[in-house]
PDB file of C-alpha atoms in Angstrom:
ATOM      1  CA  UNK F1283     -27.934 -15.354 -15.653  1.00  0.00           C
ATOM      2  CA  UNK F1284     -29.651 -14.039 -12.488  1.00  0.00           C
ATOM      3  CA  UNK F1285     -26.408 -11.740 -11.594  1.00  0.00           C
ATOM      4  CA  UNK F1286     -26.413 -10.173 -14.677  1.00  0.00           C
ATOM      5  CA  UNK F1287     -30.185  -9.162 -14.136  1.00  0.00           C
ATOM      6  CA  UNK F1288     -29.204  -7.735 -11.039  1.00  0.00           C
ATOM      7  CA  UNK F1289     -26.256  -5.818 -12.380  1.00  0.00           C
ATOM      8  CA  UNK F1290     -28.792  -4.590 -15.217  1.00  0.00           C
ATOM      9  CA  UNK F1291     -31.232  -3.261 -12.542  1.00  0.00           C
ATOM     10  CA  UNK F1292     -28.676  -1.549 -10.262  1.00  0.00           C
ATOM     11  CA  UNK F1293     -26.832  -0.441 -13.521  1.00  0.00           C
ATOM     12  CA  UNK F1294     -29.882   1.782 -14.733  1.00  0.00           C
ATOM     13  CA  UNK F1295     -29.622   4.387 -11.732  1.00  0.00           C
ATOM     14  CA  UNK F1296     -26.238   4.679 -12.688  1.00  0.00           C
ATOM     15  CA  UNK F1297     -27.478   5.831 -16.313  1.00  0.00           C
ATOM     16  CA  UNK F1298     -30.263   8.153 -15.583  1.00  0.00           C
ATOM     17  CA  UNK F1299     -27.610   9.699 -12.452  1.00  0.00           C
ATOM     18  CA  UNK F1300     -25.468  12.007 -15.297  1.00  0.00           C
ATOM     19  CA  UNK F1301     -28.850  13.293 -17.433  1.00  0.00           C
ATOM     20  CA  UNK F1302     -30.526  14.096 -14.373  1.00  0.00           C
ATOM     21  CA  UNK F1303     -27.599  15.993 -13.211  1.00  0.00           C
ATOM     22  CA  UNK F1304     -26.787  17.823 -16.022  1.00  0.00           C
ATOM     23  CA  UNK F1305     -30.395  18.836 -16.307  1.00  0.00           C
ATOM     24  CA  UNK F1306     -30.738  20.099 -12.880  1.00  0.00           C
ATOM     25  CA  UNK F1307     -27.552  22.120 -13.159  1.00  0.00           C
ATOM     26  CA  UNK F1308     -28.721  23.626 -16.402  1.00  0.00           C
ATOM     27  CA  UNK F1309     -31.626  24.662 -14.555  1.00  0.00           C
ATOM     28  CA  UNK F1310     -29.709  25.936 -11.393  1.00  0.00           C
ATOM     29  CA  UNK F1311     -27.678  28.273 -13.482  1.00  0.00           C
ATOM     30  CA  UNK F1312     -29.912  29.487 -15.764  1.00  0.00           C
ATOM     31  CA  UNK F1313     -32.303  30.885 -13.323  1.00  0.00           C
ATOM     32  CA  UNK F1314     -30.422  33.821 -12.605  1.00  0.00           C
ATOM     33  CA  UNK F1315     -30.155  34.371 -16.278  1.00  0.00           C
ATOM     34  CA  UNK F1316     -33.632  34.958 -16.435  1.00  0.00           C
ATOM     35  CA  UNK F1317     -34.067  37.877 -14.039  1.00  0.00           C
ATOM     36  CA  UNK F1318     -33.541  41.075 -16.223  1.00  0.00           C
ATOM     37  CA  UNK F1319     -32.299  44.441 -14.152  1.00  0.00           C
ATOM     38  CA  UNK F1320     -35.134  46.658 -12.733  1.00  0.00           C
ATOM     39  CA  UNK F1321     -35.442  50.545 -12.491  1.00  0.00           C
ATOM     40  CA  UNK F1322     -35.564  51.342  -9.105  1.00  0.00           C
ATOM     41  CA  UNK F1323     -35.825  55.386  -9.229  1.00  0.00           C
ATOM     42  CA  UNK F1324     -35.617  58.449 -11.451  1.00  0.00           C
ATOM     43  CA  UNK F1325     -34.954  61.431 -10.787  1.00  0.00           C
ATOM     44  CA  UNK F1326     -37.363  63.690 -12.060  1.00  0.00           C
ATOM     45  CA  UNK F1327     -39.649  60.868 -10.223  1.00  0.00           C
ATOM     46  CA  UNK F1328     -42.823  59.305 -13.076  1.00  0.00           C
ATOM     47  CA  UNK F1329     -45.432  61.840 -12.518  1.00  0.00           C
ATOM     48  CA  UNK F1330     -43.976  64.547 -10.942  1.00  0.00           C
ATOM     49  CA  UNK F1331     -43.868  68.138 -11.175  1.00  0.00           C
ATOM     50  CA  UNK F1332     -40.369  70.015 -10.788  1.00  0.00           C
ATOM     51  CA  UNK F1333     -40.167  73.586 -10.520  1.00  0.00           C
ATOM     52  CA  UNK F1334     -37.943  73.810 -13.477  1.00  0.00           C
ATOM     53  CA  UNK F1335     -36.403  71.385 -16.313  1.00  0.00           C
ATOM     54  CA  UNK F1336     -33.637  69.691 -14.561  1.00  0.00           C
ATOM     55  CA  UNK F1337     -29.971  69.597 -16.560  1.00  0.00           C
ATOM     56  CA  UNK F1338     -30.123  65.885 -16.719  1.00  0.00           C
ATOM     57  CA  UNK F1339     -32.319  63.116 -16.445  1.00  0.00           C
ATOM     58  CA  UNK F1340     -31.251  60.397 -14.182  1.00  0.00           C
ATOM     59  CA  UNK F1341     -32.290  56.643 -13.866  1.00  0.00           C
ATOM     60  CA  UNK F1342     -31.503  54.130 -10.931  1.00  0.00           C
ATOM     61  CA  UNK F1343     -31.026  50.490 -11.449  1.00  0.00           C
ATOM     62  CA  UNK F1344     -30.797  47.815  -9.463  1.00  0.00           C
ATOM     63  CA  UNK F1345     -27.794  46.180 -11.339  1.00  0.00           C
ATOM     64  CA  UNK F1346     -25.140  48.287 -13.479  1.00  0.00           C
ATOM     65  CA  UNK F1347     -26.590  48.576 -17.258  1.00  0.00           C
ATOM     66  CA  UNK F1348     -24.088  47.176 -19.994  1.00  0.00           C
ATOM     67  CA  UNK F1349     -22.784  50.182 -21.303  1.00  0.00           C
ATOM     68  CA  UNK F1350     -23.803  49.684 -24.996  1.00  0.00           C
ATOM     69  CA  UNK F1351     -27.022  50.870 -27.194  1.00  0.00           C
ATOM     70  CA  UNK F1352     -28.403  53.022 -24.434  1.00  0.00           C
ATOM     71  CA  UNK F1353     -30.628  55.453 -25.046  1.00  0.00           C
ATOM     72  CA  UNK F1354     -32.693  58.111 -22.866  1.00  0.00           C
ATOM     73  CA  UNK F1355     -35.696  60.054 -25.160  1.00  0.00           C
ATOM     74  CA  UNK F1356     -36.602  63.181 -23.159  1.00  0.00           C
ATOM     75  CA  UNK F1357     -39.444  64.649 -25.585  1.00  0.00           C
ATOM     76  CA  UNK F1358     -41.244  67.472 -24.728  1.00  0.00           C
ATOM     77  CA  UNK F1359     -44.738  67.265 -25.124  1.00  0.00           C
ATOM     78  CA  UNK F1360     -44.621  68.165 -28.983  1.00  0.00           C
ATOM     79  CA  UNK F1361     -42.639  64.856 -29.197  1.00  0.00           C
ATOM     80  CA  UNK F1362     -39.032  67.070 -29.606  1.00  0.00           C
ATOM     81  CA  UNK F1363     -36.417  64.975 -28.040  1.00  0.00           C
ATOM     82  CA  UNK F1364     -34.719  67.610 -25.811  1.00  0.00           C
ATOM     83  CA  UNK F1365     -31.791  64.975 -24.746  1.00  0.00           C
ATOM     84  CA  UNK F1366     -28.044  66.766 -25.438  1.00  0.00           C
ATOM     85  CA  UNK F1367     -24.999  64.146 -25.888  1.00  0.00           C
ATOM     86  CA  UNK F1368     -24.643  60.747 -25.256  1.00  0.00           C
ATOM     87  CA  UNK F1369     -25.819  58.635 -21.984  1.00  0.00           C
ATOM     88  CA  UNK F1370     -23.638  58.455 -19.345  1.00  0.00           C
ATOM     89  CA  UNK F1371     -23.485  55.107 -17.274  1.00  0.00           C
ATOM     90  CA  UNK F1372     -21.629  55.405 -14.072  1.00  0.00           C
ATOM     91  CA  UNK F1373     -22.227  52.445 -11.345  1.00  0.00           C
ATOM     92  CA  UNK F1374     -26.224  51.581 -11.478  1.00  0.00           C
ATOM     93  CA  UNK F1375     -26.763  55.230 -12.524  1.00  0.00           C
ATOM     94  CA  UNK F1376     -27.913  56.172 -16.139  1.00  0.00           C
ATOM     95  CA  UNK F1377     -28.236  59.610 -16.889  1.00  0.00           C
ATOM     96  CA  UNK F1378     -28.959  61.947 -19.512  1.00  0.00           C
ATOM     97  CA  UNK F1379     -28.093  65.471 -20.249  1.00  0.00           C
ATOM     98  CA  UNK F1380     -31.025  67.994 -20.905  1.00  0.00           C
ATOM     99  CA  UNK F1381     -30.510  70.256 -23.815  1.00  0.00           C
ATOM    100  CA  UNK F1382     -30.249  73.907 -21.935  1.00  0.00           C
ATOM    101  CA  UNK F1383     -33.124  76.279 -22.358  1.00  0.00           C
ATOM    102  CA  UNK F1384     -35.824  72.968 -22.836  1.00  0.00           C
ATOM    103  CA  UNK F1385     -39.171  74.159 -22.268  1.00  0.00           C
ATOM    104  CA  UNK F1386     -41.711  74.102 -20.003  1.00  0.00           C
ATOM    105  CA  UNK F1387     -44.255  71.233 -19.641  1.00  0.00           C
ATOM    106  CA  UNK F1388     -44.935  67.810 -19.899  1.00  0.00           C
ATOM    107  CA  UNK F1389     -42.041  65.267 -20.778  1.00  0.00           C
ATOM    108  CA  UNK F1390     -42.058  61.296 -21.558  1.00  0.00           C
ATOM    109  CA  UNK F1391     -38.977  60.023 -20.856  1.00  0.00           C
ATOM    110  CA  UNK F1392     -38.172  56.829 -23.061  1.00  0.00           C
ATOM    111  CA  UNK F1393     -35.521  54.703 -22.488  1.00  0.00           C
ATOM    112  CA  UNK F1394     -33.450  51.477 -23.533  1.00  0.00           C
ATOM    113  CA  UNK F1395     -30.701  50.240 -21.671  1.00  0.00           C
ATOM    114  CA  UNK F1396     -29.148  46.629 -21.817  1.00  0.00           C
ATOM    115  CA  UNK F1397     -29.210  44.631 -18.864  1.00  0.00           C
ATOM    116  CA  UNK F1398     -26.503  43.226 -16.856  1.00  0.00           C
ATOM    117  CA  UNK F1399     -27.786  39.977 -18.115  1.00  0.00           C
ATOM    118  CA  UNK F1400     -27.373  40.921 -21.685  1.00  0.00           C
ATOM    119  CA  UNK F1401     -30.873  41.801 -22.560  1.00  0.00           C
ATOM    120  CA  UNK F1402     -32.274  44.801 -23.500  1.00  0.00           C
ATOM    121  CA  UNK F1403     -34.906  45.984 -21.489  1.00  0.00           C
ATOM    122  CA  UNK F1404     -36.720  49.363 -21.659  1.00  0.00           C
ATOM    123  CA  UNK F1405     -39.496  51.631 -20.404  1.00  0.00           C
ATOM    124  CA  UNK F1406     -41.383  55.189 -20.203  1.00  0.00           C
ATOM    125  CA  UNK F1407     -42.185  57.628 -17.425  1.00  0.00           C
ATOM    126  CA  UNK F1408     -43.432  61.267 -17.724  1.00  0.00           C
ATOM    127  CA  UNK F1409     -43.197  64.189 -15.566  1.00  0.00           C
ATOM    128  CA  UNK F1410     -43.620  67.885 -16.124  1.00  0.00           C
ATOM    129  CA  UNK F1411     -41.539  70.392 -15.646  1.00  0.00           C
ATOM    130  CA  UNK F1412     -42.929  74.244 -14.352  1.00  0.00           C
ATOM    131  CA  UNK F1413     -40.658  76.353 -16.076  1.00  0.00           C
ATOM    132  CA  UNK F1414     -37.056  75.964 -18.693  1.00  0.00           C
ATOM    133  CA  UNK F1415     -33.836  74.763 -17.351  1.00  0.00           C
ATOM    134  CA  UNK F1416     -31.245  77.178 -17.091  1.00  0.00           C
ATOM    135  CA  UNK F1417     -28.050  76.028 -15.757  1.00  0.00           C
ATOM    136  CA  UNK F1418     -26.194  73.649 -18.320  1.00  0.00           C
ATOM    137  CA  UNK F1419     -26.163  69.780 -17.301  1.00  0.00           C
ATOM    138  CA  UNK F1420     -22.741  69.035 -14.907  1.00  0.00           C
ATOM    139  CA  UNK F1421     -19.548  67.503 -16.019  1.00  0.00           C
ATOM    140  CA  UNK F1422     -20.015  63.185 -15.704  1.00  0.00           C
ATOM    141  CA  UNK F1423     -18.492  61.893 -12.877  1.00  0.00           C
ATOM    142  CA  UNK F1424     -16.926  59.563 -15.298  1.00  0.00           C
ATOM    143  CA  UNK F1425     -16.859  59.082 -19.157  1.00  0.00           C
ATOM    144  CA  UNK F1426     -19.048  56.509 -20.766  1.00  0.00           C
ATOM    145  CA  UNK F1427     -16.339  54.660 -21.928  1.00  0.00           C
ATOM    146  CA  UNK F1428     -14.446  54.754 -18.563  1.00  0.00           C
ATOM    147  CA  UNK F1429     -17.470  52.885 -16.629  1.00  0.00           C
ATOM    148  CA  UNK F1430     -17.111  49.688 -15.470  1.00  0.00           C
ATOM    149  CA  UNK F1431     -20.298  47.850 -16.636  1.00  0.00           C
ATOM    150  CA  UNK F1432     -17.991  44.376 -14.983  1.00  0.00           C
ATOM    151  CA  UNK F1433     -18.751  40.787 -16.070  1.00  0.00           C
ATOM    152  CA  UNK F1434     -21.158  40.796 -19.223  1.00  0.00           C
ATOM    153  CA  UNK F1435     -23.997  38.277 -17.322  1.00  0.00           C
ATOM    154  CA  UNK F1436     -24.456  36.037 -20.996  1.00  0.00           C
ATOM    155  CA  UNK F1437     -20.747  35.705 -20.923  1.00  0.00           C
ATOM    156  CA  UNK F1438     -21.243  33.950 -17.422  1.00  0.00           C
ATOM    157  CA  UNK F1439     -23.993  32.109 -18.431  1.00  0.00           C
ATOM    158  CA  UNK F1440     -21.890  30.571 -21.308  1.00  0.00           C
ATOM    159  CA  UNK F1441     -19.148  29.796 -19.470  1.00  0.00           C
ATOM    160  CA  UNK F1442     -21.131  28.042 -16.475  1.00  0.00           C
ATOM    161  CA  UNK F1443     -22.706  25.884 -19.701  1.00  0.00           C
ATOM    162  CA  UNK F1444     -19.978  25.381 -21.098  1.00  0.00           C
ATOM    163  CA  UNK F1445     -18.080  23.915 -18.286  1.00  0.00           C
ATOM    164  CA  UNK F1446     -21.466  21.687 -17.054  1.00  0.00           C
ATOM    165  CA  UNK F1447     -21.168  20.613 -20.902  1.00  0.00           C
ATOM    166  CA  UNK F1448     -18.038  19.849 -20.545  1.00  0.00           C
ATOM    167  CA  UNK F1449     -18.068  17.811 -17.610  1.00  0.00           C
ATOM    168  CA  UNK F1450     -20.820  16.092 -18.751  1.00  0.00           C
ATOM    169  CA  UNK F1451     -19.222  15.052 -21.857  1.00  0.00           C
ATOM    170  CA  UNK F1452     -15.627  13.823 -19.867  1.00  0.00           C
ATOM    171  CA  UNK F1453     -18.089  11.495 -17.284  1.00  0.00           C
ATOM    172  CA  UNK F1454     -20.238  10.278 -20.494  1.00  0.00           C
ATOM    173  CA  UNK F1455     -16.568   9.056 -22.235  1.00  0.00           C
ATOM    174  CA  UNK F1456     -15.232   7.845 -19.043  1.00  0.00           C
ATOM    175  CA  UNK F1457     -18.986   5.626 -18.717  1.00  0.00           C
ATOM    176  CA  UNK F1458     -18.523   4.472 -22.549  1.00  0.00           C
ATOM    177  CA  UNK F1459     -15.095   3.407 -22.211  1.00  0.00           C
ATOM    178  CA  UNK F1460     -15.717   1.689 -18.841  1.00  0.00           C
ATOM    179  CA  UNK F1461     -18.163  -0.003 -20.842  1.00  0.00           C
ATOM    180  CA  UNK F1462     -16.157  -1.061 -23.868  1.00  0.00           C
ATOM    181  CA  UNK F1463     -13.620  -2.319 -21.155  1.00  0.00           C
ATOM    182  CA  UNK F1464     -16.367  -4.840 -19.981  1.00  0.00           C
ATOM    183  CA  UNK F1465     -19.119  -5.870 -22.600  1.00  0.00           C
ATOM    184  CA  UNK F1466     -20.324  -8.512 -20.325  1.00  0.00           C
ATOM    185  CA  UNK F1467     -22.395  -5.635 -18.694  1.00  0.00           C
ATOM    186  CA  UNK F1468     -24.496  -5.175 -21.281  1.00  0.00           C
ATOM    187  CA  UNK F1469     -26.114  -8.375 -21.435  1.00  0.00           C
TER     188      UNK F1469
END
């Protein structure tokens, strides 16, 4: 009787090892799920003055934006949206074409881009511009479509879950049928 007490005792670390594991792993890879791109720059920099409406309106990231749902606002200070065409995603780079001949003045630029995690994430900055644009925004250095936006991060995050989950569950069925093998370690 007193060995299978002591088998009972020593078994129990053996138990708690594989939740304990799977829970620290689940936290190990989720914690770079959790950190959401940044805006780094723009170029008109928030709360500048430029000496004339630039052709485009460009945003810096610190990770390359998913290239889906994004959307640069560039409204002039009656609340006009002056943005021409779609946004352009190229690298970390987001910009936005400026409708030729926008006025003079103060602009908030809003905009929504979706993270190379997978979430959205959004913001505003103003600046104000000292006279029109004139010269029509340049040619992309490559087509929305045609940018790589690489690895979706949620798709990463699944798989890395998936596989801890499955590992988890192929140890946890290799432990059960070890123990239907011997039922005298149960007592």
């Amino acid at each position: 009787m007193k060995t299978s007490s002591t088998r009972h005792r020593t078994a129990w670390p053996a138990r708690m090892l594989l939740p304990l594991a799977t829970a620290a792993l689940l936290l190990v890879f989720s914690a770079p799920a959790q950190a959401h791109d940044a805006l780094e720059s723009s170029n008109p920099a928030n709360g500048s003055t430029v000496s004339a409406m630039p052709a485009k309106v460009e945003l810096t990231f610190d990770h390359t934006p998913i290239a889906i749902n994004s959307i640069v606002r560039v409204e002039d200070a009656t609340g006009a949206d002056q943005a021409d065409g779609p946004v352009q995603i190229v690298d970390n780079q987001v910009s936005q074409p400026v409708k030729p001949g926008a006025p003079q003045g103060k602009y908030t630029v809003v905009w929504r881009v979706v993270s190379s995690d997978g979430h959205p994430i959004e913001g505003t900055f103003t600046f104000t511009a000292g006279g029109p644009n004139s010269a029509p925004p340049s040619a992309p250095a490559a087509s929305p479509a045609s940018a790589d936006p690489g690895v979706p991060g949620p798709l990463v995050v699944a798989g890395t879950v998936g596989a801890v989950l499955v590992t988890g569950l192929v140890v946890a069925g290799l432990l059960v049928r070890r123990r239907l093998r011997n039922p005298e370690d149960e007592e």
